[in-house]
Amino acid sequence: MEKTIEDPPTSAVLLDHCHFSQVIFNSVEKFYIPGGDVTCRYTFTQNFIPRQKDWIGIFRVGWKTVREYYTFMWVTLPVDLNNKSAKQQEVQFKAYYLPKDDEYYQFCYVDQDGVVRGASIPFQFRPENEEDILVVTTQGEVEEIERHNKELCKENQELKDSCVSLQKQNSDMQAELQKKQEELETLQSINKKLELKVKEQKDYWETELLQLKEQNQKMSSENEKMGIRVDQLQAQLSTQEKEMEKLVQGDQDKTEQLEHLKKENGHLFLSLTEQRKDQKKLEQTVEEMKQNETTAMKKQQELMDENFDLSRRLSEKKMIYNALQREKERLEGENDLLKRENSRLLSYMGLDFNSLPYQVPTSDEGGAGQNPGLVYGNPYSGIQESSSPSQLSIKKCPICKADDICDHTLEQQQMQALCLNCPICDKIFPATEKQIFEDHVFCHSL
């Protein structure tokens, strides 16, 4: 079997699946003389469009697949398919490549997909018919030839009927194929759009996932910093609480000392009252008592100043404590918000917040529920009491000008005992307005 340099495209398509009605071969002879070139003429039907790799092959009759060709020639594509003359085409087979036997052959048009689109009638390669030669045949041979001729006619009619059926089937299948091709093109277009959309969605998801990972890492870092800051604030708060306890204990000690001094002043005042009639005899004793009273007053004043300083420091510590407490509550609120946002992001990525290696503790330690008011009571509650009889110094009576204690002095001392005097601005409050007096004194420390 002879072949050209480049083999044509073929396939294993069987004869029953070919389409013979799309290319029609014209002027095909019953036989061709060996040793000469053969011209194959063919016509394209209206619905057929030739392609670059289409070819025409010479096949021995009885072939089953397009791989059984004897020789072939490439098809020349017309310049304008709409032109009627372009429908008529021809190729020429050189004598060198043609068969040398007298078997029956036929032309077949094969497209670049390996599908037969047209087939010619059978022909032979043999010399001209020698009609002048006398042929002597017997009666039996004549009958055999007639019988064989009838069989050939019958077979030819069956082939024609089969060809018509195949052409109809081919037309139906061609229409169905055209429809399927249109559907395939539509599906391919939809598939390309879907692939492009899927790619864009995938790129968007990858970008968003990367941003979420970066944001998650940033929030985890901030969360750890917040946890360290909360621990530092808790440690600082604990230190402040210890210092406040020490200050409160010192204040209690000073208060006890003041109470003791008030008791001593009370006993001294009673003793002075009882010994009023014996004043002249006990002048020396009174002078000593005056000196002791003066010393006690100085000591009491020093203690009051120290107590006031301690109260002021206690108020400052309370203000610092309240500011730290508010800062802690604010940080805990921000921490809770960060935790909820972190949990939402982790749940969006399909992770569990409880599986994280670190969680910031959220507790209400540090006295978040304490009363922001007077935690340890009014630090000036004992000031007025200490300024009662012990603060009285023996002076001349402004009414009777007497040096010793008289009824007028006692009455003035009793009036002072019924009033509350501010130690800072000297404002006087009635004894019944003790709470207002305490609030007033506390406002000086703010």
Coordinates of C-alpha atoms in Angstrom, one line a residue:
M1 CA 0.0 0.0 0.0
E2 CA 1.5 3.3 -1.1
K3 CA 1.4 6.4 1.1
T4 CA 2.6 10.0 0.9
I5 CA 5.1 11.6 3.2
E6 CA 2.4 12.7 5.7
D7 CA -0.3 10.2 6.7
P8 CA -3.9 11.5 6.6
P9 CA -6.0 11.7 9.7
T10 CA -7.9 8.5 10.2
S11 CA -10.1 6.8 12.8
A12 CA -11.6 3.4 13.6
V13 CA -15.1 4.6 12.6
L14 CA -17.0 1.7 11.0
L15 CA -18.7 1.8 7.7
D16 CA -22.2 2.0 9.2
H17 CA -21.4 5.3 11.0
C18 CA -20.2 7.2 7.9
H19 CA -22.0 9.9 6.0
F20 CA -21.9 9.3 2.2
S21 CA -24.3 12.1 1.1
Q22 CA -22.4 15.3 1.9
V23 CA -19.8 15.0 -1.0
I24 CA -21.0 13.7 -4.4
F25 CA -18.5 12.2 -6.9
N26 CA -19.1 13.1 -10.6
S27 CA -18.1 11.4 -13.9
V28 CA -16.7 8.3 -12.3
E29 CA -15.8 5.8 -15.0
K30 CA -16.5 2.1 -14.7
F31 CA -12.8 1.4 -15.4
Y32 CA -9.6 3.3 -15.8
I33 CA -6.7 2.3 -18.1
P34 CA -3.5 1.4 -16.0
G35 CA -0.5 3.6 -16.5
G36 CA -2.4 6.9 -16.8
D37 CA -3.4 9.6 -14.3
V38 CA -6.9 9.5 -12.9
T39 CA -8.9 12.7 -12.3
C40 CA -11.4 12.6 -9.5
R41 CA -14.2 15.2 -9.7
Y42 CA -16.6 15.8 -6.8
T43 CA -19.2 18.4 -5.5
F44 CA -19.8 19.7 -2.0
T45 CA -23.4 19.8 -0.8
Q46 CA -25.0 22.9 0.5
N47 CA -24.5 22.1 4.3
F48 CA -21.0 20.7 4.0
I49 CA -18.0 22.9 4.8
P50 CA -14.5 21.5 3.9
R51 CA -11.5 21.8 6.2
Q52 CA -7.8 22.0 6.0
K53 CA -7.0 18.3 6.6
D54 CA -9.7 16.7 4.4
W55 CA -8.5 14.1 1.9
I56 CA -9.7 11.8 -0.8
G57 CA -8.6 8.2 -0.8
I58 CA -8.9 5.2 -3.1
F59 CA -10.3 2.2 -1.2
R60 CA -10.7 -1.4 -2.2
V61 CA -14.4 -2.3 -2.2
G62 CA -15.3 -4.1 1.0
W63 CA -13.3 -1.8 3.3
K64 CA -14.5 -1.4 6.9
T65 CA -12.5 1.5 8.3
V66 CA -10.8 4.5 6.7
R67 CA -7.4 3.1 7.7
E68 CA -7.7 0.6 4.8
Y69 CA -7.0 3.2 2.0
Y70 CA -4.7 2.3 -0.8
T71 CA -3.6 5.9 -1.7
F72 CA -4.9 9.4 -1.0
M73 CA -4.6 13.1 -2.1
W74 CA -5.2 16.2 0.0
V75 CA -8.2 18.3 -0.8
T76 CA -7.7 21.8 -2.1
L77 CA -9.9 24.3 -0.2
P78 CA -11.9 26.7 -2.4
V79 CA -11.4 30.5 -1.9
D80 CA -15.1 31.3 -1.8
L81 CA -17.5 28.6 -0.8
N82 CA -20.5 30.7 -1.7
N83 CA -19.6 30.7 -5.3
K84 CA -21.3 28.0 -7.3
S85 CA -18.2 27.1 -9.2
A86 CA -16.4 26.6 -5.9
K87 CA -18.7 23.7 -5.2
Q88 CA -17.1 21.7 -8.2
Q89 CA -13.7 20.4 -7.2
E90 CA -11.2 17.9 -8.5
V91 CA -8.0 16.2 -7.6
Q92 CA -5.6 14.1 -9.8
F93 CA -4.0 10.8 -8.8
K94 CA -0.7 10.1 -10.5
A95 CA -0.4 6.8 -12.3
Y96 CA 2.6 5.8 -10.2
Y97 CA 0.5 5.5 -7.0
L98 CA -2.6 3.7 -8.5
P99 CA -3.3 0.0 -8.0
K100 CA -2.0 -2.5 -10.5
D101 CA -4.6 -5.2 -10.1
D102 CA -8.1 -5.5 -11.5
E103 CA -10.0 -5.4 -8.2
Y104 CA -12.9 -3.0 -7.7
Y105 CA -12.1 0.3 -6.0
Q106 CA -13.9 3.5 -5.1
F107 CA -13.2 7.1 -4.2
C108 CA -14.0 8.2 -0.6
Y109 CA -14.0 11.7 0.8
V110 CA -12.7 11.7 4.4
D111 CA -12.7 14.8 6.7
Q112 CA -10.0 15.7 9.2
D113 CA -11.9 13.9 11.9
G114 CA -11.6 10.6 10.0
V115 CA -15.3 10.4 9.0
V116 CA -16.3 9.5 5.4
R117 CA -18.5 12.2 3.9
G118 CA -18.9 10.8 0.4
A119 CA -18.2 7.6 -1.7
S120 CA -18.2 7.0 -5.4
I121 CA -19.5 4.0 -7.4
P122 CA -17.0 1.1 -7.8
F123 CA -14.5 1.1 -10.7
Q124 CA -11.6 -1.0 -12.0
F125 CA -8.1 -0.5 -13.3
R126 CA -7.9 -2.6 -16.5
P127 CA -7.3 -2.2 -20.3
E128 CA -10.0 -1.3 -22.8
N129 CA -12.7 -3.9 -23.4
E130 CA -11.7 -6.2 -26.3
E131 CA -15.0 -6.4 -28.0
D132 CA -13.5 -7.6 -31.3
I133 CA -12.2 -10.8 -29.8
L134 CA -14.5 -13.7 -30.4
V135 CA -15.5 -15.3 -27.2
V136 CA -16.8 -18.8 -27.3
T137 CA -18.8 -19.8 -24.3
T138 CA -21.0 -22.8 -23.5
Q139 CA -24.7 -22.6 -22.7
G140 CA -23.9 -23.4 -19.1
E141 CA -21.5 -20.5 -18.9
V142 CA -24.1 -18.2 -20.4
E143 CA -26.7 -19.4 -17.9
E144 CA -24.2 -18.9 -15.1
I145 CA -23.4 -15.4 -16.3
E146 CA -27.1 -14.5 -16.5
R147 CA -27.7 -15.9 -13.1
H148 CA -24.8 -14.0 -11.7
N149 CA -26.0 -10.9 -13.5
K150 CA -29.4 -11.3 -11.9
E151 CA -27.8 -11.7 -8.5
L152 CA -25.7 -8.6 -9.1
C153 CA -28.8 -6.6 -10.2
K154 CA -30.7 -7.8 -7.1
E155 CA -27.7 -6.9 -4.9
N156 CA -27.4 -3.6 -6.7
Q157 CA -31.1 -2.8 -6.0
E158 CA -30.6 -3.8 -2.3
L159 CA -27.5 -1.6 -2.2
K160 CA -29.5 1.3 -3.7
D161 CA -32.3 0.8 -1.2
S162 CA -29.7 0.6 1.6
C163 CA -28.0 3.7 0.3
V164 CA -31.3 5.7 0.3
S165 CA -32.0 4.5 3.9
L166 CA -28.4 5.4 4.9
Q167 CA -28.7 8.8 3.2
K168 CA -32.0 9.5 5.1
Q169 CA -30.4 8.2 8.3
N170 CA -27.4 10.3 7.6
S171 CA -29.5 13.4 7.1
D172 CA -31.4 12.8 10.3
M173 CA -28.1 12.2 12.2
Q174 CA -26.6 15.2 10.5
A175 CA -29.5 17.4 11.8
E176 CA -29.2 15.9 15.2
L177 CA -25.4 16.3 15.1
Q178 CA -25.9 20.0 14.2
K179 CA -28.3 20.4 17.1
K180 CA -25.9 18.6 19.4
Q181 CA -23.1 20.8 18.2
E182 CA -25.1 24.0 18.9
E183 CA -26.0 22.6 22.4
L184 CA -22.3 21.7 22.9
E185 CA -21.2 25.2 21.9
T186 CA -23.8 26.7 24.3
L187 CA -22.6 24.4 27.1
Q188 CA -19.0 25.2 26.3
S189 CA -19.8 29.0 26.5
I190 CA -21.6 28.5 29.8
N191 CA -18.8 26.3 31.1
K192 CA -16.2 29.0 30.2
K193 CA -18.2 31.6 32.0
L194 CA -18.6 29.3 35.0
E195 CA -14.9 28.5 35.0
L196 CA -14.1 32.2 34.9
K197 CA -16.5 33.0 37.7
V198 CA -15.2 30.1 39.8
K199 CA -11.6 31.3 39.3
E200 CA -12.6 34.8 40.3
Q201 CA -14.5 33.6 43.3
K202 CA -11.5 31.3 44.2
D203 CA -9.1 34.3 44.0
Y204 CA -11.5 36.4 46.1
W205 CA -11.8 33.7 48.7
E206 CA -8.0 33.2 48.8
T207 CA -7.5 36.9 49.2
E208 CA -10.1 37.2 51.9
L209 CA -8.7 34.1 53.7
L210 CA -5.2 35.7 53.7
Q211 CA -6.6 38.9 55.1
L212 CA -8.5 37.0 57.8
K213 CA -5.4 35.1 58.7
E214 CA -3.4 38.3 59.0
Q215 CA -6.2 40.0 61.0
N216 CA -6.4 36.9 63.3
Q217 CA -2.7 37.0 63.9
K218 CA -2.8 40.7 64.6
M219 CA -5.8 40.3 67.0
S220 CA -4.0 37.4 68.8
S221 CA -1.0 39.6 69.3
E222 CA -3.1 42.4 70.6
N223 CA -5.0 39.9 72.8
E224 CA -1.7 38.7 74.3
K225 CA -0.6 42.3 74.9
M226 CA -4.0 43.1 76.6
G227 CA -3.6 40.0 78.8
I228 CA -0.1 41.1 79.8
R229 CA -1.4 44.7 80.5
V230 CA -4.3 43.3 82.6
D231 CA -1.9 41.2 84.7
Q232 CA 0.3 44.2 85.2
L233 CA -2.7 46.3 86.3
Q234 CA -3.9 43.5 88.6
A235 CA -0.4 43.4 90.2
Q236 CA -0.4 47.1 90.5
L237 CA -3.9 47.1 92.0
S238 CA -2.9 44.4 94.5
T239 CA 0.1 46.6 95.6
Q240 CA -2.2 49.6 95.9
E241 CA -4.6 47.6 98.0
K242 CA -1.8 46.6 100.3
E243 CA -0.7 50.2 100.7
M244 CA -4.2 51.3 101.3
E245 CA -4.6 48.6 104.0
K246 CA -1.4 49.9 105.7
L247 CA -2.7 53.5 105.5
V248 CA -6.1 52.4 106.9
Q249 CA -4.4 50.6 109.8
G250 CA -2.3 53.7 110.5
D251 CA -5.4 55.8 110.4
Q252 CA -7.1 53.5 112.9
D253 CA -4.1 53.7 115.2
K254 CA -4.2 57.6 115.0
T255 CA -7.9 57.5 115.7
E256 CA -7.4 55.4 118.8
Q257 CA -4.8 57.8 120.0
L258 CA -7.2 60.7 119.4
E259 CA -9.9 58.9 121.4
H260 CA -7.5 58.3 124.2
L261 CA -6.5 62.0 124.2
K262 CA -10.2 63.0 124.2
K263 CA -10.8 60.8 127.2
E264 CA -7.9 62.4 129.0
N265 CA -9.2 65.8 128.1
G266 CA -12.6 64.9 129.5
H267 CA -11.2 63.7 132.8
L268 CA -9.1 66.9 133.0
F269 CA -12.1 69.0 132.3
L270 CA -14.1 67.3 135.1
S271 CA -11.2 67.7 137.5
L272 CA -11.0 71.4 136.7
T273 CA -14.7 71.8 137.3
E274 CA -14.6 70.0 140.7
Q275 CA -11.6 72.1 141.9
R276 CA -13.0 75.5 140.8
K277 CA -13.7 76.5 144.5
D278 CA -10.1 75.5 145.4
Q279 CA -8.7 77.5 142.6
K280 CA -6.7 79.9 144.8
K281 CA -5.2 77.1 146.8
L282 CA -4.3 75.1 143.7
E283 CA -3.0 77.9 141.4
Q284 CA 0.3 76.1 141.2
T285 CA -1.4 72.9 140.3
V286 CA -3.6 74.8 137.7
E287 CA -0.5 76.3 136.1
E288 CA 1.0 72.9 135.7
M289 CA -2.3 71.7 134.3
K290 CA -2.3 74.6 131.9
Q291 CA 1.2 73.7 130.7
N292 CA 0.2 70.1 130.4
E293 CA -3.0 71.2 128.5
T294 CA -0.9 73.3 126.2
T295 CA 1.5 70.5 125.5
A296 CA -1.5 68.1 124.9
M297 CA -3.1 70.6 122.6
K298 CA 0.1 70.9 120.6
K299 CA 0.4 67.2 120.4
Q300 CA -3.2 66.8 119.5
Q301 CA -2.8 69.5 116.8
E302 CA 0.2 67.7 115.4
L303 CA -1.8 64.4 115.5
M304 CA -4.7 66.2 113.8
D305 CA -2.4 67.6 111.1
E306 CA -0.8 64.1 110.6
N307 CA -4.3 62.6 110.5
F308 CA -5.4 65.2 108.0
D309 CA -2.4 64.4 105.8
L310 CA -3.0 60.7 106.1
S311 CA -6.7 61.3 105.2
R312 CA -5.7 63.4 102.1
R313 CA -3.2 60.7 101.0
L314 CA -6.0 58.1 101.6
S315 CA -8.3 60.1 99.4
E316 CA -5.7 60.3 96.7
K317 CA -5.1 56.6 96.9
K318 CA -8.8 56.0 96.6
M319 CA -9.0 58.3 93.5
I320 CA -6.1 56.3 92.0
Y321 CA -7.8 53.1 92.9
N322 CA -11.1 54.2 91.3
A323 CA -9.2 55.3 88.1
L324 CA -7.4 52.0 88.0
Q325 CA -10.7 50.2 88.6
R326 CA -12.4 52.1 85.7
E327 CA -9.3 51.4 83.4
K328 CA -9.5 47.7 84.3
E329 CA -13.3 47.6 83.5
R330 CA -12.7 49.4 80.2
L331 CA -9.9 47.0 79.3
E332 CA -12.0 44.0 80.3
G333 CA -14.8 45.3 78.0
E334 CA -12.4 45.8 75.1
N335 CA -11.0 42.3 75.8
D336 CA -14.5 40.8 75.7
L337 CA -15.1 42.5 72.4
L338 CA -11.9 41.2 71.0
K339 CA -12.7 37.7 72.2
R340 CA -16.1 37.8 70.5
E341 CA -14.6 39.1 67.3
N342 CA -11.8 36.5 67.4
S343 CA -14.4 33.8 68.1
R344 CA -16.5 35.0 65.1
L345 CA -13.4 34.9 62.8
L346 CA -12.4 31.5 64.0
S347 CA -15.9 30.1 63.5
Y348 CA -15.9 31.6 59.9
M349 CA -12.6 29.7 59.2
G350 CA -14.1 26.5 60.8
L351 CA -11.9 26.6 64.0
D352 CA -13.0 26.2 67.6
F353 CA -12.2 29.1 70.0
N354 CA -11.8 26.6 72.9
S355 CA -9.0 24.8 71.0
L356 CA -6.8 27.9 71.2
P357 CA -3.7 27.5 73.3
Y358 CA -4.3 30.7 75.2
Q359 CA -7.3 32.6 76.5
V360 CA -7.4 35.8 78.4
P361 CA -9.0 35.3 81.8
T362 CA -12.0 37.5 82.4
S363 CA -13.0 37.8 86.0
D364 CA -14.4 40.4 88.3
E365 CA -11.4 40.3 90.6
G366 CA -10.1 43.5 92.0
G367 CA -13.3 44.7 93.6
A368 CA -15.2 45.6 90.5
G369 CA -18.4 45.5 92.5
Q370 CA -17.3 47.7 95.3
N371 CA -19.1 50.9 96.2
P372 CA -17.2 53.8 94.6
G373 CA -18.2 55.9 97.6
L374 CA -16.6 56.2 101.0
V375 CA -15.0 52.7 101.2
Y376 CA -13.4 53.2 104.7
G377 CA -15.8 55.7 106.1
N378 CA -15.3 59.4 106.6
P379 CA -11.7 60.1 107.6
Y380 CA -12.8 63.3 109.4
S381 CA -15.5 61.7 111.5
G382 CA -13.4 62.1 114.6
I383 CA -12.1 65.6 114.1
Q384 CA -15.0 67.5 115.6
E385 CA -15.1 65.3 118.6
S386 CA -11.4 66.0 119.2
S387 CA -12.1 69.7 119.0
S388 CA -14.5 69.7 121.9
P389 CA -13.5 70.3 125.5
S390 CA -9.8 69.3 125.0
Q391 CA -9.3 72.1 122.6
L392 CA -10.4 74.7 125.1
S393 CA -7.6 76.8 126.5
I394 CA -8.0 78.8 129.6
K395 CA -8.6 82.4 128.5
K396 CA -10.1 85.5 129.9
C397 CA -13.9 85.6 129.8
P398 CA -14.9 88.2 127.3
I399 CA -17.9 89.1 129.5
C400 CA -16.6 89.2 133.0
K401 CA -12.8 89.4 132.2
A402 CA -12.1 86.6 134.7
D403 CA -8.9 84.5 134.3
D404 CA -10.4 81.3 135.6
I405 CA -13.3 79.3 134.3
C406 CA -16.6 81.0 134.8
D407 CA -20.2 80.3 133.9
H408 CA -19.9 82.4 130.7
T409 CA -16.8 80.3 129.5
L410 CA -18.7 77.1 130.2
E411 CA -21.7 78.3 128.3
Q412 CA -19.4 79.3 125.3
Q413 CA -17.7 75.9 125.4
Q414 CA -21.1 74.1 125.4
M415 CA -22.2 76.2 122.4
Q416 CA -19.0 75.2 120.6
A417 CA -19.6 71.6 121.5
L418 CA -23.0 71.8 119.7
C419 CA -21.4 73.1 116.5
L420 CA -19.1 71.5 113.9
N421 CA -16.2 73.6 112.7
C422 CA -14.4 72.9 109.4
P423 CA -10.7 72.5 110.1
I424 CA -9.8 73.9 106.6
C425 CA -12.1 76.8 105.9
D426 CA -13.4 77.4 109.5
K427 CA -17.0 77.1 108.3
I428 CA -19.4 76.2 111.1
F429 CA -22.2 73.6 110.8
P430 CA -24.8 72.7 113.4
A431 CA -24.3 69.4 115.1
T432 CA -27.5 68.0 113.6
E433 CA -25.9 68.4 110.0
K434 CA -23.1 66.0 110.6
Q435 CA -23.4 64.3 107.2
I436 CA -23.3 67.6 105.4
F437 CA -20.2 68.6 107.4
E438 CA -18.5 65.3 106.5
D439 CA -19.3 65.8 102.8
H440 CA -18.0 69.4 103.0
V441 CA -14.7 68.3 104.5
F442 CA -14.3 65.5 102.0
C443 CA -14.8 67.9 99.1
H444 CA -11.6 69.7 100.2
S445 CA -9.6 66.6 99.5
L446 CA -10.9 66.3 95.8

